[in-house]
Short mmCIF file of C-alpha atoms in Angstrom, two decimals:
data_model
loop_
_atom_site.label_atom_id
_atom_site.label_comp_id
_atom_site.label_asym_id
_atom_site.label_seq_id
_atom_site.Cartn_x
_atom_site.Cartn_y
_atom_site.Cartn_z
CA GLY A 210 8.20 11.01 -7.70
CA ALA A 211 8.62 11.79 -4.04
CA VAL A 212 11.00 9.68 -1.99
CA VAL A 213 10.21 7.96 1.27
CA SER A 214 13.08 6.29 3.07
CA GLN A 215 12.55 3.63 5.70
CA HIS A 216 15.19 2.32 8.07
CA PRO A 217 16.23 -0.33 8.86
CA SER A 218 15.42 -2.62 5.96
CA TRP A 219 15.51 -5.62 8.21
CA VAL A 220 16.03 -6.26 11.88
CA ILE A 221 16.26 -9.30 14.12
CA CYS A 222 15.60 -8.80 17.79
CA LYS A 223 15.16 -10.87 20.89
CA SER A 224 11.76 -11.43 22.37
CA GLY A 225 10.95 -8.78 24.95
CA THR A 226 13.06 -6.03 23.46
CA SER A 227 11.86 -2.93 21.61
CA VAL A 228 12.56 -2.01 18.02
CA LYS A 229 12.30 1.41 16.40
CA ILE A 230 11.59 1.85 12.70
CA GLU A 231 12.07 5.22 11.01
CA CYS A 232 10.18 6.62 8.05
CA ARG A 233 11.48 9.77 6.41
CA SER A 234 10.16 11.86 3.58
CA LEU A 235 13.30 13.01 1.81
CA ASP A 236 12.15 15.68 -0.59
CA PHE A 237 8.79 16.80 0.70
CA GLN A 238 7.03 17.54 3.93
CA ALA A 239 4.54 15.00 5.14
CA THR A 240 2.01 16.10 7.73
CA THR A 241 0.53 12.62 7.62
CA MET A 242 2.19 9.25 7.34
CA PHE A 243 0.66 5.81 7.43
CA TRP A 244 2.00 2.60 8.90
CA TYR A 245 1.06 -0.76 7.44
CA ARG A 246 1.85 -4.33 8.44
CA GLN A 247 2.03 -7.18 6.01
CA PHE A 248 2.20 -10.83 7.01
CA PRO A 249 3.66 -13.31 4.51
CA LYS A 250 1.51 -13.74 1.44
CA GLN A 251 -1.09 -11.37 2.79
CA SER A 252 -2.22 -7.87 2.04
CA LEU A 253 -1.13 -4.61 3.63
CA MET A 254 -3.15 -3.87 6.70
CA LEU A 255 -3.30 -0.29 7.89
CA MET A 256 -2.15 -0.03 11.47
CA ALA A 257 -2.27 3.68 12.16
CA THR A 258 -2.22 7.17 10.79
CA SER A 259 0.65 9.27 12.07
CA ASN A 260 -0.04 12.98 12.41
CA GLU A 261 2.72 15.53 12.81
CA GLY A 262 2.58 17.17 16.19
CA SER A 263 -0.35 15.17 17.50
CA LYS A 264 -1.32 11.69 18.55
CA ALA A 265 -1.54 8.90 16.04
CA THR A 266 -4.87 7.44 15.05
CA TYR A 267 -4.89 3.67 15.40
CA GLU A 268 -7.04 1.22 13.48
CA GLN A 269 -9.35 -1.05 15.35
CA GLY A 270 -7.54 -3.94 16.96
CA VAL A 271 -4.10 -2.34 16.93
CA GLU A 272 -2.60 -1.92 20.40
CA LYS A 273 -1.45 1.65 20.76
CA ASP A 274 0.72 0.82 23.77
CA LYS A 275 2.53 -1.85 21.84
CA PHE A 276 3.03 0.06 18.62
CA LEU A 277 4.19 3.52 19.62
CA ILE A 278 4.13 6.11 16.89
CA ASN A 279 5.87 9.44 17.05
CA HIS A 280 5.69 12.08 14.32
CA ALA A 281 7.82 14.85 15.73
CA SER A 282 8.70 16.61 12.50
CA LEU A 283 7.30 17.07 9.03
CA THR A 284 9.79 14.61 7.61
CA LEU A 285 10.05 11.87 10.20
CA SER A 286 7.68 9.36 11.74
CA THR A 287 8.83 6.48 13.92
CA LEU A 288 7.16 3.22 14.85
CA THR A 289 8.41 1.49 17.96
CA VAL A 290 7.40 -2.09 18.56
CA THR A 291 7.61 -2.46 22.32
CA SER A 292 8.24 -5.74 24.10
CA ALA A 293 8.32 -7.54 20.79
CA HIS A 294 7.21 -11.14 20.55
CA PRO A 295 7.54 -13.67 17.74
CA GLU A 296 3.98 -12.96 16.61
CA ASP A 297 5.06 -9.38 15.87
CA SER A 298 7.40 -10.69 13.19
CA SER A 299 6.16 -9.10 10.00
CA PHE A 300 6.91 -6.69 7.19
CA TYR A 301 6.23 -3.10 8.24
CA ILE A 302 5.93 -0.44 5.61
CA CYS A 303 5.24 3.26 5.82
CA SER A 304 3.57 5.59 3.39
CA ALA A 305 3.55 9.35 3.10
CA ARG A 306 1.35 11.73 1.20
CA VAL A 307 2.46 14.75 -0.74
CA GLY A 308 0.77 18.00 0.23
CA ALA A 309 -0.63 19.01 -3.13
CA PRO A 310 -3.06 16.65 -4.81
CA MET A 311 -1.27 14.30 -7.16
CA ASN A 312 -2.49 11.26 -8.94
CA THR A 313 -0.02 8.99 -7.22
CA GLU A 314 -0.83 10.42 -3.82
CA ALA A 315 0.93 7.80 -1.73
CA PHE A 316 4.63 7.01 -1.69
CA PHE A 317 5.96 4.03 0.16
CA GLY A 318 9.15 3.31 2.00
CA GLN A 319 11.15 0.21 1.21
CA GLY A 320 9.70 -1.63 4.17
CA THR A 321 11.25 -3.20 7.27
CA ARG A 322 11.29 -6.91 7.79
CA LEU A 323 11.13 -7.59 11.52
CA THR A 324 12.00 -11.00 12.92
CA VAL A 325 11.58 -11.57 16.64
CA VAL A 326 13.39 -14.60 17.98
CA ALA B 131 -17.36 -5.72 5.00
CA GLN B 132 -14.50 -6.02 2.59
CA LYS B 133 -14.02 -2.85 0.65
CA ILE B 134 -11.64 -4.10 -2.00
CA THR B 135 -12.02 -7.55 -3.50
CA GLN B 136 -9.49 -9.29 -5.66
CA THR B 137 -10.83 -12.71 -6.54
CA GLN B 138 -7.74 -14.10 -8.26
CA PRO B 139 -5.15 -15.27 -5.73
CA GLY B 140 -2.79 -16.28 -8.50
CA MET B 141 -2.48 -16.17 -12.26
CA PHE B 142 -0.13 -17.66 -14.82
CA VAL B 143 0.27 -15.93 -18.16
CA GLN B 144 2.46 -16.60 -21.16
CA GLU B 145 5.02 -13.92 -21.94
CA LYS B 146 3.83 -11.28 -24.42
CA GLU B 147 0.18 -12.02 -23.76
CA ALA B 148 -2.15 -9.48 -22.23
CA VAL B 149 -3.53 -10.09 -18.74
CA THR B 150 -6.42 -8.65 -16.79
CA LEU B 151 -6.36 -8.53 -13.01
CA ASP B 152 -9.77 -8.13 -11.43
CA CYS B 153 -10.73 -5.69 -8.71
CA THR B 154 -14.11 -4.73 -7.33
CA TYR B 155 -14.72 -2.21 -4.62
CA ASP B 156 -17.42 -1.03 -2.30
CA THR B 157 -17.98 2.52 -1.19
CA SER B 158 -20.85 4.90 -0.61
CA ASP B 159 -18.71 7.94 -1.34
CA GLN B 160 -19.13 9.75 -4.63
CA SER B 161 -15.54 10.90 -4.60
CA TYR B 162 -12.82 8.29 -4.31
CA GLY B 163 -9.63 7.14 -5.93
CA LEU B 164 -8.48 3.75 -7.13
CA PHE B 165 -4.90 2.57 -7.39
CA TRP B 166 -2.89 -0.38 -8.52
CA TYR B 167 0.44 -1.19 -6.95
CA LYS B 168 3.01 -3.82 -7.85
CA GLN B 169 5.01 -5.53 -5.12
CA PRO B 170 7.99 -7.62 -6.27
CA SER B 171 9.65 -10.09 -3.95
CA SER B 172 11.85 -7.30 -2.55
CA GLY B 173 8.76 -5.89 -0.84
CA GLU B 174 8.76 -2.38 -2.22
CA MET B 175 5.44 -0.96 -3.35
CA ILE B 176 5.57 0.35 -6.90
CA PHE B 177 2.77 2.66 -8.00
CA LEU B 178 1.33 1.68 -11.38
CA ILE B 179 -1.81 3.64 -12.12
CA TYR B 180 -4.51 5.82 -10.61
CA GLN B 181 -8.17 6.43 -11.49
CA GLY B 182 -10.30 9.11 -9.88
CA SER B 183 -13.98 8.47 -9.50
CA TYR B 184 -14.84 11.52 -11.58
CA ASP B 185 -12.36 10.75 -14.34
CA GLU B 186 -14.32 10.09 -17.49
CA GLN B 187 -11.49 8.44 -19.36
CA ASN B 188 -9.91 5.18 -18.32
CA ALA B 189 -6.42 5.77 -16.99
CA THR B 190 -3.44 4.53 -18.99
CA GLU B 191 0.25 4.44 -18.14
CA GLY B 192 2.40 2.77 -20.75
CA ARG B 193 1.53 -0.93 -20.82
CA TYR B 194 -0.92 -0.51 -17.95
CA SER B 195 -4.51 0.52 -18.35
CA LEU B 196 -7.35 0.57 -15.90
CA ASN B 197 -10.74 -0.66 -17.06
CA PHE B 198 -12.97 1.48 -14.86
CA GLN B 199 -16.63 0.50 -14.78
CA LYS B 200 -18.18 2.77 -12.22
CA ALA B 201 -21.68 1.31 -12.23
CA ARG B 202 -20.29 -2.16 -11.62
CA LYS B 203 -17.74 -0.82 -9.12
CA SER B 204 -14.90 -2.53 -10.84
CA ALA B 205 -11.39 -1.30 -11.62
CA ASN B 206 -9.56 -4.04 -13.46
CA LEU B 207 -5.90 -3.65 -14.38
CA VAL B 208 -4.90 -4.63 -17.89
CA ILE B 209 -1.25 -5.29 -18.66
CA SER B 210 -0.50 -5.50 -22.34
CA ALA B 211 2.37 -7.50 -23.78
CA SER B 212 3.41 -9.03 -20.47
CA GLN B 213 7.09 -9.37 -19.65
CA LEU B 214 8.98 -11.67 -17.32
CA GLY B 215 9.64 -8.70 -15.06
CA ASP B 216 5.92 -8.33 -14.51
CA SER B 217 5.94 -11.36 -12.23
CA ALA B 218 5.00 -9.95 -8.84
CA MET B 219 2.15 -9.41 -6.43
CA TYR B 220 -0.42 -6.86 -7.57
CA PHE B 221 -2.63 -4.93 -5.19
CA CYS B 222 -5.73 -2.92 -5.93
CA ALA B 223 -6.32 -0.11 -3.46
CA MET B 224 -8.85 2.60 -2.75
CA ARG B 225 -8.90 6.00 -1.15
CA GLU B 226 -12.38 6.84 0.09
CA GLY B 227 -13.65 10.36 0.00
CA ARG B 228 -12.09 13.47 -1.40
CA TYR B 229 -8.34 13.72 -1.45
CA SER B 230 -6.72 14.98 1.69
CA SER B 231 -3.35 14.23 3.17
CA ALA B 232 -5.12 12.30 5.92
CA SER B 233 -7.36 10.11 3.79
CA LYS B 234 -6.52 6.45 4.16
CA ILE B 235 -5.73 4.01 1.42
CA ILE B 236 -6.88 0.45 1.91
CA PHE B 237 -5.71 -2.56 -0.04
CA GLY B 238 -7.21 -5.67 -1.53
CA SER B 239 -5.82 -9.13 -0.84
CA GLY B 240 -3.65 -9.12 -3.94
CA THR B 241 -3.06 -11.28 -7.00
CA ARG B 242 0.20 -13.08 -7.59
CA LEU B 243 1.02 -12.86 -11.27
CA SER B 244 3.54 -15.24 -12.77
CA ILE B 245 4.74 -14.79 -16.33
CA ARG B 246 5.84 -17.92 -18.17
CA PRO B 247 8.69 -17.60 -20.73
#
């Protein structure tokens, strides 16, 4: 299947700093990528849809100024958590869709575990 | 309103037994897709099986089969001959509407499956 690479796998940052997470589609072009957040022992909650060359679409309740998404190329989307606070500590995972319809349809990165101290 | 419902927070099953994980969904679309993903403790999302709303046959992938009952809006995952490596979190997910690269996938709350030796 298609490969989605997410970096870094884990990061610890100080409260008030910003953290950038990268999501790359390695062997296909992804016009759309999705960012999810998962708190411990909970489900994946969709944060936003990242669209190449245009603004991201955020889900209700997600602060667009806090979670900056940039999708500058067909293979890279970035999520920047700005002015991170301990409550932003979570598992962030991206997903990308292959252009042609396929049964699997969504491929996921390995996820990034963010800890804000 | 919750779109995907998984009523079993946790399950324990003896190795080599079959197990059924429940999933019900809610949508007004005629065209949609249903997925099951496995998430081990490492956090990666592993695609297991897909069922399209117009597929007449229940999907099967090796030891995994999807018991799709459209009228009841249920899409239960059946794992035959369970193995210790099956211990993980299992998520049911749905894509509403026809496939497009921008169509979102939303997840249920998950079921933690533990296989006893």
